[in-house]
Every structure is written in structure tokens, then in C-alpha cells.
Coordinates of C-alpha atoms in Angstrom, one line a residue:
Chain A
M278 CA -4.9 -12.4 57.5
S279 CA -3.2 -9.0 58.7
S280 CA -5.2 -6.2 57.1
A281 CA -2.3 -5.1 55.1
T282 CA -3.1 -8.3 52.8
L283 CA -6.7 -8.1 52.8
T284 CA -6.5 -4.5 50.7
A285 CA -3.8 -5.6 49.2
S286 CA -6.3 -8.6 47.5
A287 CA -8.8 -6.2 47.5
V288 CA -7.3 -3.5 45.2
N289 CA -5.7 -6.8 43.3
N290 CA -9.2 -7.8 42.7
A291 CA -11.0 -4.7 41.9
A292 CA -7.9 -4.0 39.5
R293 CA -9.0 -7.7 37.9
R294 CA -12.2 -6.2 37.2
G295 CA -11.5 -3.1 36.1
S296 CA -9.0 -4.6 33.4
A297 CA -12.0 -7.2 32.5
L298 CA -14.0 -4.3 32.2
G299 CA -11.2 -2.5 29.8
R300 CA -10.8 -5.6 27.9
R301 CA -14.9 -6.0 27.4
L302 CA -14.8 -2.3 25.6
L303 CA -11.7 -2.3 23.6
V304 CA -12.8 -5.5 21.8
I305 CA -15.8 -4.0 21.4
S306 CA -15.1 -0.9 19.8
A307 CA -12.6 -3.4 17.4
W308 CA -15.7 -4.6 16.9
L309 CA -17.4 -1.3 16.1
V310 CA -14.2 -0.2 13.9
F311 CA -14.1 -3.5 12.1
L312 CA -17.9 -3.3 11.2
L313 CA -18.0 0.5 10.3
F314 CA -14.9 1.0 8.1
L315 CA -14.7 -2.0 6.2
V316 CA -18.1 -4.2 6.5
L317 CA -20.0 -1.0 5.8
P318 CA -18.2 -0.1 2.3
L319 CA -18.5 -3.8 1.1
F320 CA -22.2 -4.2 2.2
V321 CA -23.1 -1.0 0.0
V322 CA -21.0 -2.1 -2.6
L323 CA -23.0 -5.2 -3.3
T324 CA -26.2 -3.7 -2.4
E325 CA -26.0 -0.8 -5.0
A326 CA -25.0 -3.6 -7.4
L327 CA -28.1 -5.3 -6.9
K328 CA -30.5 -2.3 -6.8
Q329 CA -32.3 -3.5 -9.6
G330 CA -31.8 -7.4 -9.8
V331 CA -29.5 -9.8 -10.4
G332 CA -30.6 -9.2 -14.4
V333 CA -29.5 -5.7 -14.9
F334 CA -26.2 -6.7 -12.3
F335 CA -25.2 -9.9 -15.0
T336 CA -26.4 -7.4 -17.6
S337 CA -23.5 -4.9 -16.5
I338 CA -20.5 -7.8 -16.0
F339 CA -21.2 -9.4 -19.6
E340 CA -21.5 -6.2 -21.4
P341 CA -18.7 -6.5 -24.4
D342 CA -16.7 -3.1 -23.3
A343 CA -16.7 -4.7 -19.3
I344 CA -15.2 -7.7 -20.6
S345 CA -12.8 -6.5 -22.6
A346 CA -11.6 -4.4 -20.1
L347 CA -11.3 -7.4 -18.2
K348 CA -9.0 -9.0 -20.5
L349 CA -6.7 -6.3 -20.5
T350 CA -6.5 -6.3 -16.6
L351 CA -5.9 -9.9 -16.6
L352 CA -3.6 -9.1 -19.2
A353 CA -1.4 -6.0 -17.6
V354 CA -1.7 -8.4 -14.5
G355 CA -0.5 -11.1 -16.5
I356 CA 3.0 -9.5 -17.6
A357 CA 3.8 -7.3 -14.7
V358 CA 3.2 -10.0 -11.8
P359 CA 5.5 -12.4 -13.5
L360 CA 8.5 -9.6 -14.4
N361 CA 8.5 -8.4 -10.9
L362 CA 8.6 -11.7 -9.6
L363 CA 11.7 -12.4 -11.1
F364 CA 13.0 -9.2 -10.0
G365 CA 11.8 -10.0 -6.4
V366 CA 13.2 -13.1 -6.6
A367 CA 17.2 -11.6 -8.0
A368 CA 16.7 -8.5 -5.2
A369 CA 15.9 -10.3 -2.5
W370 CA 19.0 -12.9 -3.3
C371 CA 21.6 -10.4 -3.9
V372 CA 20.5 -8.6 -0.6
S373 CA 20.2 -11.2 1.8
K374 CA 23.2 -13.7 0.5
Y375 CA 25.8 -11.7 0.0
E376 CA 27.6 -8.5 2.1
F377 CA 28.5 -5.6 0.3
R378 CA 29.1 -1.9 0.3
G379 CA 26.0 0.2 -0.8
K380 CA 23.4 -2.7 0.7
S381 CA 21.2 -0.5 2.6
I382 CA 21.1 2.2 -0.3
L383 CA 19.6 -0.6 -2.4
V384 CA 17.1 -1.4 -0.3
T385 CA 15.8 2.4 0.0
L386 CA 15.9 2.3 -3.7
I387 CA 13.6 -1.0 -4.0
D388 CA 11.3 0.5 -1.7
L389 CA 11.2 3.8 -3.3
P390 CA 8.0 3.1 -5.5
F391 CA 6.5 2.9 -2.3
S392 CA 6.4 6.6 -1.8
V393 CA 5.9 7.8 -5.0
S394 CA 2.7 8.8 -6.0
P395 CA 0.5 6.4 -8.9
V396 CA -0.1 9.8 -10.7
I397 CA 3.8 10.8 -10.7
A398 CA 4.5 7.2 -11.8
G399 CA 2.5 7.9 -14.8
L400 CA 3.2 11.4 -15.4
I401 CA 7.1 9.9 -15.6
Y402 CA 6.6 7.4 -18.5
V403 CA 4.6 10.3 -20.5
L404 CA 7.1 12.7 -20.3
L405 CA 9.8 10.0 -21.8
F406 CA 7.5 8.1 -24.4
G407 CA 4.5 11.1 -25.0
A408 CA 3.9 12.3 -28.2
Q409 CA 6.0 15.6 -26.9
G410 CA 8.3 13.2 -24.7
F411 CA 12.0 12.7 -24.9
F412 CA 11.6 9.7 -27.1
G413 CA 8.0 10.9 -28.9
P414 CA 9.6 11.8 -31.6
W415 CA 11.8 8.6 -32.7
L416 CA 8.7 6.4 -31.5
R417 CA 6.7 8.5 -33.7
E418 CA 8.9 7.6 -36.3
H419 CA 9.1 3.9 -36.0
D420 CA 5.4 3.8 -35.6
I421 CA 5.4 2.5 -32.2
Q422 CA 2.9 3.6 -29.2
I423 CA 3.8 3.7 -25.9
I424 CA 1.3 5.7 -23.9
F425 CA -2.5 5.4 -24.8
A426 CA -1.7 1.8 -25.3
L427 CA -0.8 -1.7 -23.6
P428 CA 2.9 -0.9 -23.4
G429 CA 2.4 2.1 -21.2
I430 CA -0.1 0.3 -18.7
V431 CA 2.2 -2.2 -18.5
L432 CA 5.1 -0.2 -17.1
A433 CA 2.9 2.2 -15.0
T434 CA 1.6 -1.4 -13.7
L435 CA 5.4 -2.7 -13.0
F436 CA 6.5 0.9 -11.7
V437 CA 4.0 1.0 -8.5
T438 CA 4.5 -2.9 -7.8
V439 CA 8.2 -3.3 -8.2
P440 CA 8.7 -3.6 -3.9
F441 CA 6.0 -6.2 -3.2
V442 CA 7.8 -9.9 -3.9
A443 CA 11.7 -8.2 -2.8
R444 CA 9.7 -6.9 0.1
E445 CA 8.3 -10.2 1.3
L446 CA 11.1 -12.2 0.9
I447 CA 14.7 -10.3 2.1
P448 CA 13.3 -10.3 5.7
L449 CA 12.3 -14.2 5.5
M450 CA 15.6 -15.6 3.1
Q451 CA 17.9 -13.0 5.9
E452 CA 16.3 -15.0 8.5
Q453 CA 17.0 -18.4 6.9
G454 CA 20.7 -17.5 6.1
T455 CA 23.2 -19.2 4.0
Q456 CA 23.6 -22.6 5.4
E457 CA 21.7 -24.6 4.0
E458 CA 22.9 -23.4 0.2
E459 CA 26.7 -23.7 1.4
A460 CA 25.7 -28.0 2.3
A461 CA 24.2 -28.2 -1.0
R462 CA 27.1 -26.4 -2.8
L463 CA 29.8 -28.7 -0.5
L464 CA 27.7 -31.5 -1.7
G465 CA 28.3 -30.8 -5.0
A466 CA 25.3 -29.2 -6.0
N467 CA 25.6 -26.5 -9.0
G468 CA 24.0 -23.2 -8.7
W469 CA 20.7 -23.8 -10.7
Q470 CA 20.1 -26.9 -8.4
M471 CA 20.8 -25.5 -5.0
F472 CA 18.3 -22.9 -6.2
W473 CA 15.6 -25.3 -6.9
H474 CA 15.8 -27.6 -4.6
V475 CA 17.5 -25.7 -1.5
T476 CA 16.2 -22.3 -2.0
L477 CA 13.4 -22.1 -3.7
P478 CA 10.9 -24.8 -1.3
N479 CA 12.2 -22.8 1.4
I480 CA 11.0 -19.4 0.1
K481 CA 8.0 -21.1 -1.8
W482 CA 5.2 -19.8 1.2
G483 CA 6.6 -16.1 1.3
L484 CA 7.1 -16.1 -2.9
I485 CA 3.2 -17.1 -3.2
Y486 CA 2.6 -14.0 0.2
G487 CA 4.7 -11.7 -2.2
V488 CA 2.7 -12.6 -5.5
V489 CA -0.5 -12.0 -3.8
L490 CA -0.3 -8.9 -2.8
C491 CA 1.5 -7.5 -5.7
T492 CA -1.5 -8.9 -8.0
A493 CA -4.0 -7.3 -5.6
R494 CA -2.3 -4.0 -6.3
A495 CA -1.6 -4.6 -9.9
M496 CA -5.4 -5.7 -10.9
G497 CA -6.5 -2.8 -8.9
E498 CA -4.1 -0.2 -10.0
F499 CA -6.1 3.4 -11.1
G500 CA -4.0 6.4 -10.7
A501 CA -0.9 5.8 -12.3
V502 CA -2.8 3.7 -15.4
S503 CA -5.1 6.5 -15.9
V504 CA -2.4 8.8 -16.5
V505 CA -1.1 6.0 -19.2
S506 CA -4.6 4.8 -20.5
G507 CA -6.3 7.6 -22.7
H508 CA -9.5 5.6 -21.4
I509 CA -10.0 4.5 -24.8
R510 CA -13.6 2.7 -24.6
G511 CA -12.9 -1.5 -25.1
Y512 CA -9.1 -0.8 -26.2
T513 CA -7.5 1.0 -22.9
N514 CA -9.8 0.6 -20.2
T515 CA -8.6 -1.9 -17.5
L516 CA -11.8 -2.6 -15.3
P517 CA -11.0 0.1 -12.2
L518 CA -11.0 2.3 -15.3
H519 CA -14.4 1.4 -16.6
V520 CA -15.7 1.5 -13.1
E521 CA -14.9 5.0 -13.0
I522 CA -16.3 6.0 -16.4
L523 CA -19.5 4.3 -16.1
Y524 CA -19.5 6.1 -12.0
N525 CA -18.9 9.4 -14.2
E526 CA -21.9 8.6 -16.2
Y527 CA -24.3 8.2 -13.6
N528 CA -24.9 4.7 -14.4
H529 CA -24.2 3.7 -10.7
V530 CA -25.9 0.2 -11.1
A531 CA -23.6 -0.8 -13.7
A532 CA -20.6 0.7 -12.2
F533 CA -21.2 -0.9 -8.7
S534 CA -22.2 -3.9 -10.6
V535 CA -18.6 -4.1 -11.9
A536 CA -16.7 -3.1 -8.9
S537 CA -18.8 -6.1 -6.8
L538 CA -16.4 -8.2 -9.8
L539 CA -13.2 -6.5 -7.9
L540 CA -14.4 -6.9 -4.7
L541 CA -15.2 -10.8 -4.8
L542 CA -11.5 -10.8 -6.7
A543 CA -10.3 -9.0 -4.0
L544 CA -11.9 -11.1 -1.3
L545 CA -10.5 -14.6 -2.9
I546 CA -7.0 -12.8 -2.9
L547 CA -7.3 -12.1 1.3
L548 CA -8.1 -16.1 1.3
L549 CA -4.7 -16.8 -0.6
K550 CA -2.9 -14.5 1.5
Q551 CA -4.3 -16.2 4.1
W552 CA -3.6 -19.2 3.2
S553 CA 0.1 -18.5 2.6
E554 CA 0.2 -16.5 5.5
S555 CA -0.8 -19.6 7.5
R556 CA 1.6 -21.9 5.9
I557 CA 4.4 -19.5 6.4
N558 CA 3.7 -19.5 10.0
H559 CA 3.4 -23.3 10.2
L560 CA 6.8 -23.7 9.1
K561 CA 8.3 -21.1 11.3
A562 CA 6.5 -23.0 14.2
R563 CA 8.2 -26.0 13.0
A564 CA 11.7 -24.6 12.7
G565 CA 11.0 -23.5 16.5
E566 CA 10.5 -26.7 17.3
E567 CA 13.3 -28.5 15.8
Chain B
M4 CA 29.7 -2.8 -4.5
S5 CA 32.5 -5.6 -4.0
R6 CA 33.4 -7.7 -1.3
R7 CA 31.5 -11.3 -0.8
T8 CA 31.5 -13.0 2.4
S9 CA 30.2 -16.0 1.3
P10 CA 31.4 -16.9 -1.9
V11 CA 30.7 -20.7 -2.2
I12 CA 27.2 -18.9 -3.2
P13 CA 27.0 -18.1 -6.5
G14 CA 24.7 -15.8 -8.1
F15 CA 26.0 -12.6 -7.0
G16 CA 27.1 -10.6 -9.8
L17 CA 23.7 -11.9 -11.8
T18 CA 21.4 -10.9 -9.1
L19 CA 22.8 -7.9 -8.3
G20 CA 23.3 -6.7 -12.3
Y21 CA 19.9 -7.6 -13.1
T22 CA 18.5 -6.0 -9.9
L23 CA 20.3 -2.6 -10.6
V24 CA 19.7 -2.4 -14.6
Y25 CA 15.4 -3.8 -13.9
L26 CA 16.1 -0.5 -11.2
S27 CA 17.3 1.5 -13.1
L28 CA 15.4 1.1 -16.6
L29 CA 12.1 1.5 -14.6
V30 CA 11.9 3.7 -11.3
L31 CA 15.7 5.4 -11.1
I32 CA 15.8 6.9 -15.1
P33 CA 12.2 7.9 -15.8
L34 CA 12.1 9.5 -12.4
G35 CA 15.4 11.3 -13.4
A36 CA 13.9 11.9 -16.4
M37 CA 11.2 13.7 -14.4
F38 CA 13.9 16.3 -12.3
V39 CA 16.3 17.0 -15.7
H40 CA 12.3 18.4 -17.6
A41 CA 11.9 20.3 -14.3
A42 CA 15.7 21.9 -15.0
Q43 CA 14.5 23.4 -18.5
L44 CA 12.7 25.5 -15.9
T45 CA 13.8 29.4 -15.2
W46 CA 13.7 28.9 -11.1
E47 CA 11.1 32.2 -11.7
Q48 CA 8.8 30.0 -13.9
F49 CA 9.4 27.1 -11.6
W50 CA 8.6 29.4 -8.3
T51 CA 5.3 31.1 -10.2
I52 CA 3.9 27.0 -10.9
I53 CA 4.5 26.2 -7.2
S54 CA 3.6 29.2 -5.4
S55 CA 0.0 30.1 -7.1
P56 CA -2.6 30.3 -4.7
R57 CA -4.4 26.6 -6.5
V58 CA -0.9 24.8 -6.1
L59 CA -0.4 26.2 -2.5
A60 CA -4.5 25.3 -1.5
A61 CA -4.1 21.3 -3.1
L62 CA -0.5 21.0 -1.0
K63 CA -1.9 22.4 1.9
L64 CA -5.0 19.5 1.3
S65 CA -3.2 16.9 0.4
F66 CA -0.7 16.9 3.0
G67 CA -3.0 18.0 5.9
T68 CA -5.7 15.0 5.4
A69 CA -3.0 12.1 5.2
F70 CA -1.2 13.5 8.1
L71 CA -4.5 13.8 10.1
A72 CA -6.0 9.8 8.2
A73 CA -2.0 8.5 9.9
V74 CA -3.1 10.1 13.3
I75 CA -6.3 8.3 13.1
N76 CA -5.0 5.4 11.9
G77 CA -2.3 5.9 14.7
V78 CA -5.2 5.6 17.1
I79 CA -7.6 3.1 16.0
G80 CA -4.5 0.8 14.3
T81 CA -3.0 0.3 17.7
L82 CA -6.6 -0.5 19.1
L83 CA -6.9 -3.2 16.5
A84 CA -3.6 -4.3 16.8
W85 CA -3.7 -4.7 20.8
V86 CA -7.0 -6.2 20.6
L87 CA -5.9 -9.3 17.8
V88 CA -2.7 -9.5 19.6
R89 CA -3.5 -9.6 23.3
Y90 CA -7.0 -11.0 23.2
T91 CA -9.0 -14.1 21.9
F92 CA -12.9 -13.3 21.9
P93 CA -15.7 -14.3 18.8
G94 CA -15.1 -13.5 15.4
R95 CA -10.9 -12.3 15.9
K96 CA -10.1 -14.6 12.6
I97 CA -12.3 -12.8 11.0
I98 CA -11.1 -9.1 12.0
E99 CA -7.6 -10.6 11.5
A100 CA -8.1 -11.9 8.3
M101 CA -10.1 -8.8 6.9
I102 CA -7.7 -6.0 8.2
D103 CA -6.0 -5.9 4.9
L104 CA -9.0 -5.6 2.4
P105 CA -8.5 -2.0 2.0
F106 CA -5.0 -3.3 0.5
A107 CA -6.5 -6.3 -1.2
L108 CA -9.4 -3.9 -2.7
P109 CA -8.8 -1.7 -5.9
T110 CA -8.9 2.3 -4.7
A111 CA -11.5 2.8 -7.3
V112 CA -14.1 0.7 -5.8
A113 CA -13.4 2.0 -2.4
G114 CA -13.8 5.2 -3.8
I115 CA -17.3 4.4 -5.4
A116 CA -18.3 2.9 -2.0
L117 CA -17.4 5.3 0.1
T118 CA -18.4 8.0 -1.6
A119 CA -22.2 6.3 -1.5
L120 CA -21.6 5.8 2.2
Y121 CA -21.2 9.5 3.2
A122 CA -22.7 11.5 0.2
P123 CA -25.6 13.3 1.9
N124 CA -27.8 11.2 1.1
G125 CA -26.2 7.9 1.9
L126 CA -26.2 5.2 4.4
I127 CA -24.1 6.9 7.2
G128 CA -24.0 10.5 5.2
Q129 CA -27.8 11.1 5.7
F130 CA -27.0 11.5 9.7
A131 CA -25.1 14.1 8.9
T132 CA -27.0 16.0 6.8
S133 CA -30.0 15.8 9.7
L134 CA -27.0 17.2 12.2
G135 CA -26.5 19.6 9.4
F136 CA -23.1 19.1 8.1
K137 CA -21.4 17.4 5.4
I138 CA -18.8 14.7 4.8
A139 CA -18.4 13.3 1.0
Y140 CA -17.2 16.5 -0.8
T141 CA -15.3 18.1 1.7
P142 CA -12.1 17.5 3.6
L143 CA -13.3 15.4 6.0
G144 CA -14.8 12.9 3.0
I145 CA -11.3 13.0 1.9
T146 CA -9.9 12.0 5.5
L147 CA -11.9 9.4 5.9
A148 CA -11.0 7.7 2.2
L149 CA -7.9 8.1 3.3
T150 CA -8.1 6.5 6.8
F151 CA -9.7 4.0 4.8
V152 CA -7.2 2.8 2.4
T153 CA -3.9 3.5 4.9
L154 CA -5.4 1.4 7.6
P155 CA -3.5 -1.9 7.7
F156 CA -0.1 -0.1 7.7
V157 CA -0.1 0.9 11.3
V158 CA -2.0 -2.1 12.4
R159 CA 0.4 -4.4 10.4
T160 CA 3.4 -3.3 11.9
I161 CA 2.7 -2.6 15.3
Q162 CA 1.4 -6.3 15.3
P163 CA 4.7 -8.3 15.8
V164 CA 6.4 -6.1 17.8
L165 CA 3.3 -6.0 20.2
A166 CA 3.4 -9.8 20.0
D167 CA 7.2 -10.0 21.2
I168 CA 7.0 -8.0 24.0
P169 CA 7.4 -10.6 26.9
R170 CA 3.9 -10.2 29.1
E171 CA 6.4 -10.7 32.0
V172 CA 7.7 -7.0 31.8
E173 CA 4.2 -5.6 32.0
E174 CA 3.1 -7.9 34.8
A175 CA 6.4 -7.4 36.6
A176 CA 6.3 -3.9 36.2
A177 CA 2.7 -3.8 37.7
C178 CA 4.0 -6.2 40.9
L179 CA 6.1 -3.7 41.7
G180 CA 3.4 -0.9 42.0
A181 CA 2.7 0.7 38.3
K182 CA -0.4 2.1 37.5
P183 CA -1.5 0.5 34.1
L184 CA -1.3 3.9 32.4
Q185 CA 2.6 3.9 34.2
V186 CA 3.2 0.2 32.6
A187 CA 1.6 2.2 29.2
R188 CA 3.8 5.0 29.5
H189 CA 7.0 3.1 30.6
V190 CA 6.8 -0.3 29.2
L191 CA 4.7 -0.3 26.4
L192 CA 5.0 2.8 24.5
P193 CA 9.1 2.7 24.6
A194 CA 8.7 -0.7 22.5
L195 CA 5.9 0.2 20.5
L196 CA 7.1 3.4 19.1
P197 CA 9.5 3.1 16.1
A198 CA 7.1 0.5 14.7
W199 CA 4.4 3.1 15.5
L200 CA 5.9 5.7 13.5
T201 CA 7.0 3.5 11.0
G202 CA 3.6 2.8 10.0
F203 CA 2.6 6.6 10.2
A204 CA 5.2 7.0 8.1
L205 CA 4.1 4.5 5.3
A206 CA 0.5 5.6 6.1
F207 CA 1.2 9.5 5.4
A208 CA 3.3 8.5 2.7
R209 CA 0.9 6.6 0.7
G210 CA -2.3 9.1 1.8
V211 CA 0.0 11.8 0.4
G212 CA -0.2 10.3 -2.9
E213 CA -3.2 8.6 -3.0
Y214 CA -5.6 9.5 -5.6
G215 CA -8.1 6.6 -6.8
S216 CA -9.6 6.6 -3.5
V217 CA -10.0 10.4 -3.0
I218 CA -11.1 12.1 -6.6
F219 CA -14.6 9.9 -6.0
I220 CA -15.3 11.7 -2.7
A221 CA -13.6 14.8 -3.1
G222 CA -15.9 16.6 -5.2
N223 CA -12.8 18.4 -6.8
M224 CA -13.4 21.8 -6.0
P225 CA -10.3 23.9 -6.8
M226 CA -8.9 26.2 -4.0
K227 CA -11.6 24.0 -1.8
T228 CA -11.1 19.9 -2.3
E229 CA -8.6 19.4 -5.0
I230 CA -5.5 17.2 -4.0
L231 CA -2.0 17.3 -5.6
P232 CA -2.4 14.4 -7.5
L233 CA -5.5 15.6 -9.5
L234 CA -4.1 18.7 -9.7
I235 CA -1.3 17.1 -12.1
M236 CA -4.3 15.1 -13.7
V237 CA -6.0 18.7 -14.8
Q238 CA -2.4 20.1 -15.9
L239 CA -1.7 17.0 -18.0
D240 CA -5.2 16.8 -19.7
Q241 CA -4.5 20.5 -20.8
Y242 CA -1.0 19.3 -22.7
N243 CA 0.6 21.7 -19.3
Y244 CA 3.9 19.0 -19.0
A245 CA 6.0 22.1 -17.5
G246 CA 3.2 22.4 -14.7
A247 CA 2.8 19.1 -14.2
T248 CA 6.4 18.1 -13.7
A249 CA 6.3 21.4 -11.3
I250 CA 4.1 19.9 -9.4
G251 CA 5.4 16.7 -9.2
V252 CA 8.7 17.5 -8.1
L253 CA 7.3 19.7 -5.5
M254 CA 5.4 16.8 -4.4
L255 CA 8.1 14.2 -4.2
V256 CA 10.4 16.5 -2.6
V257 CA 8.1 17.7 0.7
S258 CA 7.3 14.2 0.7
F259 CA 11.2 13.3 0.9
I260 CA 12.0 15.6 3.6
L261 CA 9.2 14.9 5.7
L262 CA 10.0 11.0 5.6
L263 CA 13.4 11.7 6.5
L264 CA 12.8 14.0 9.3
I265 CA 10.2 10.9 10.8
N266 CA 13.4 8.4 10.1
L267 CA 15.6 11.0 12.3
L268 CA 13.1 10.7 14.6
Q269 CA 12.6 6.9 14.7
R270 CA 16.8 7.0 15.1
R271 CA 16.9 9.4 18.0
I272 CA 13.9 7.5 19.9
S273 CA 15.2 4.3 19.5
H274 CA 18.8 5.5 20.3
S275 CA 17.7 6.7 23.4

């Protein structure tokens, strides 16, 4: 063996050892970041909630104000998510299946709510529908209340969650193209048949993924809802707002108990997300094999 | 808005029409109404509101902490994405699944949890206290809260790009004698930078507007730890709609200018 190859292999070995060490260091620091940034806050929520025992924990969760806050949150989510689901499918359909002028502007507009502060999202509806807003006098005459009532909460929730479903569906549907739909049409399917039997099965998991993300945000929205809600206990208080009220009253155990309920819902959402994501990857891998 | 290339597939008019009407009613008209409302102010009035020391302090704090949080995420987000894509190690799947926790967790919950953690008597805060500084109720606490809520952005935008870079390219560079740092500088960096900037911009935009996770840990002292969204809230509580609108317009305009700049930078990078 010549000396040149000897040194080369020595250098190579040293580099490999170096990279093994570097790799270990990187993995350990990733674990540290994970534990410190993500796990520790969860741990704190649970320990603070159970500080005075399981009894206090359950009383805080089953207290009437907490229950009505939970009901309001579910109601707002139940109205906002289906509406944005319908919008997401329609928006993704026209963006991904056709070419037209101004398409990139439309895509930018769909994403717009992501770069608007939630507080501004609340503010714009107060300016429109509040007592001193554009439609304020008219609404008062007709005895319709939007701000400090359910419609305002739904509007604010809708605004902040507009892009979620569309954002997931657009790349997915663009990738799939239009061939299968065209084939269905040529075989005599009408528009709805084509959608139900060809498009929907193809985008099902992407749709679920978008809905899961949309639900998470709708359930936890704080800033926008806080502006339009008026914080009326038992009436216009959503679960996150209820956490704030309890916390500001120095009722920390109750605040963290309700917070841990939201935490459990968040973990459930993560599970659903993981599941739909793995289905998407599975389908992609299968499509790749074909 | 015409010229459809796929005349066989029905629904263009219906879906485009629905999309435009829905977006207009929910997003565009209400946002436009805010600008119309702001236009009722004269320039002097508008300028007096947005140049008051309290607003300027909040502006600096909001954009400064959001920028810092996005930079921190740029580093630890890249680390997490790299480790998740390139290595298999115990617990990889758990970390992978939990990265999105900040998106799933309501911000108010994140806010009170982080406050309990970093408060002077909290689990981590007590160490800071014994070292003689405070985390919660300072700009540092705000930055940490923003880092938490925006953590997934950089990871999730970099991950797919990183997975698509063929390892052969790096190996080829190494075989040709490039040192690891040179590989990173000349092979990985150009490929990752556009995605990195996208993640950075998303994190930054979200951080500027973030409210729920910040107000608990901020302490909300005017001039010191009061963020812009909170200032809008304060104006609204005092029924000062003119003030709230002016600050809202200021915030939107500054965010859009910054996002536009990041977008331009991104285009220049991907062209060169």
C-alpha cells in the first residue's frame, strides 16, 4: 500500500469518526430542544392542574361556566369548520383545475388572513358591526346583535381559519392533474358524479388533514375572538377565554385544569393529523410504485 | 379572468364565483373597511397617533421580538429538520409528531404554561432569578413565547426540501475534496435558503400579530413590554376606534412591506 492511500484512508476514517460524533451531538441537542421547548410546558400544565388533587381538577372542569364555554367553543367550531371546508374545496378546485389570469393574486388573497394579526381580524368586524360601526345603527334598529354575540365569534373564527383547507388541497390537486376527471367526463359522468366518485376519493386524506388543522386553530383562537366576544360569562365566553378569566382572577388551579382539557384536545388533534398524514404518504408511495 | 384550458371539467364559474364572493365578504371588504375608516382621519391626526412614544415603543418591541424569535427558529428549526430528515434515532417518531404541538395547542394555554415556567418562582425562572435576571415580564419572555408558537414553521418548510436533496450531490462534493463546511456552504445552503426564508417569513408574520401566548408572559407595562396587538386592544376598551384603526393600519402596512422585501430577496436568490 502506498503512503498516499494510507493517509487518504486515515483522513477518511477520521472524518467518519468526526461525523459520528457530530451526528450524536446534533441528535442530543435536538432532544434537548424538544424536551425544553415542547415537553416542559405540557408537563407544567398538568402539574399545575393537579396541584390540589384530582377532586379540585374535576370540579373546575365540570363547573357550569366551563361547560357553557365548552359548548360555545364546539358550536363555533361546528359552524366555522364546515363553511371553510366548503370554501377550501371550491377555491382549490378553481385554482388547481383551470388556468386563468390573476390566479397567483387569488392564491395570495386566500393566504392573506395568515399575515393579519388576529386582533385586527376582530377589530375589522367591530368597525363594521359594532355599536358605532358602519352597520351599527341599522343592526340596532332591527334588533340584531353580531358583536358581543355568537355571530361575531363565528365571523372572527372564520376569518383566522380561511386558508387552512385550501392550502392543503391546492398542491395536492395540482399534483394529481385533470386526467382522471376528464376520463370520467368522457365516460359520461356528470359534474357531481365526477366529483363524488373521482375527485373526492383522491383528495380525501388531504381534506381530513386540512380540516384537522382548521379545527385546531378554530378551537384555540384567542385574539380575534377576544375582541368580539365581550367576555360575558356563561354566554359569550369560549374555552380559551375562560382560561384567561380564571387566570386573571388568580384562580390558577382552575385555569390550568381547563387548560389541560384543551391540551388533551390538542394531543388528540395531533394524533388525527399524524394518522391522515401517514395515509397521504402511503397513497403517494403507492402512486409512485405504479 | 377567463380562458379555461380544460373545457371538459365543469364548475369553473361556480367555484371561482363562490371563492371570490366568500373571500370578499369575509376578508377583503372588512379589511378594506378598516382602511376606509382610517381615511376619515386627517394626515396630522393619523401621524399624531402613530408617532406617539407609546405606539413607537410597542412597534419596536413587536417587530423586534418577532424578528428575534424567527431568527432563533431559523437555527433550532434547521437543526430539528436536519436531524429528523437525515438520522434515525430513538424517539424520532415522537419528536416528528410533536413538532406541530404549538399549532394544535390553543395560544392561551401556551401563554399560561410558559408564564408558569419562566416566572421568577417557576421551574426555569428560578434559575434565572438566582443568576440575577428575569425572563417572564421582559422582552426576553415575549421572545421565548413567540419562539414557541412559531417553532413548526421553519421545520415544516425546510423538511421536504432537505429530503429532496440527493445525498449523492453531497457525497460527490466530499469526494472531490470539499470539507464539510464547504459542502454546507456550496451545496446545502443554496438549496435550502429559499425554503428557509419562507419559513422565516411565516414565523415572523405570525409573531408580529401574535396575541394570546404573549399577553400572559409580557406583563404588559406601557413603553416596556406592551406589544402592538395589545395596544389595539387597549384602544378598543377605551372606545377609541380612531386610535385602534390607525395602529391596525400601521401594523398591516409595515408587515406587508417586510413580507414583500423577504419575497423579493427570495426571488433574487432563486434566480442567481
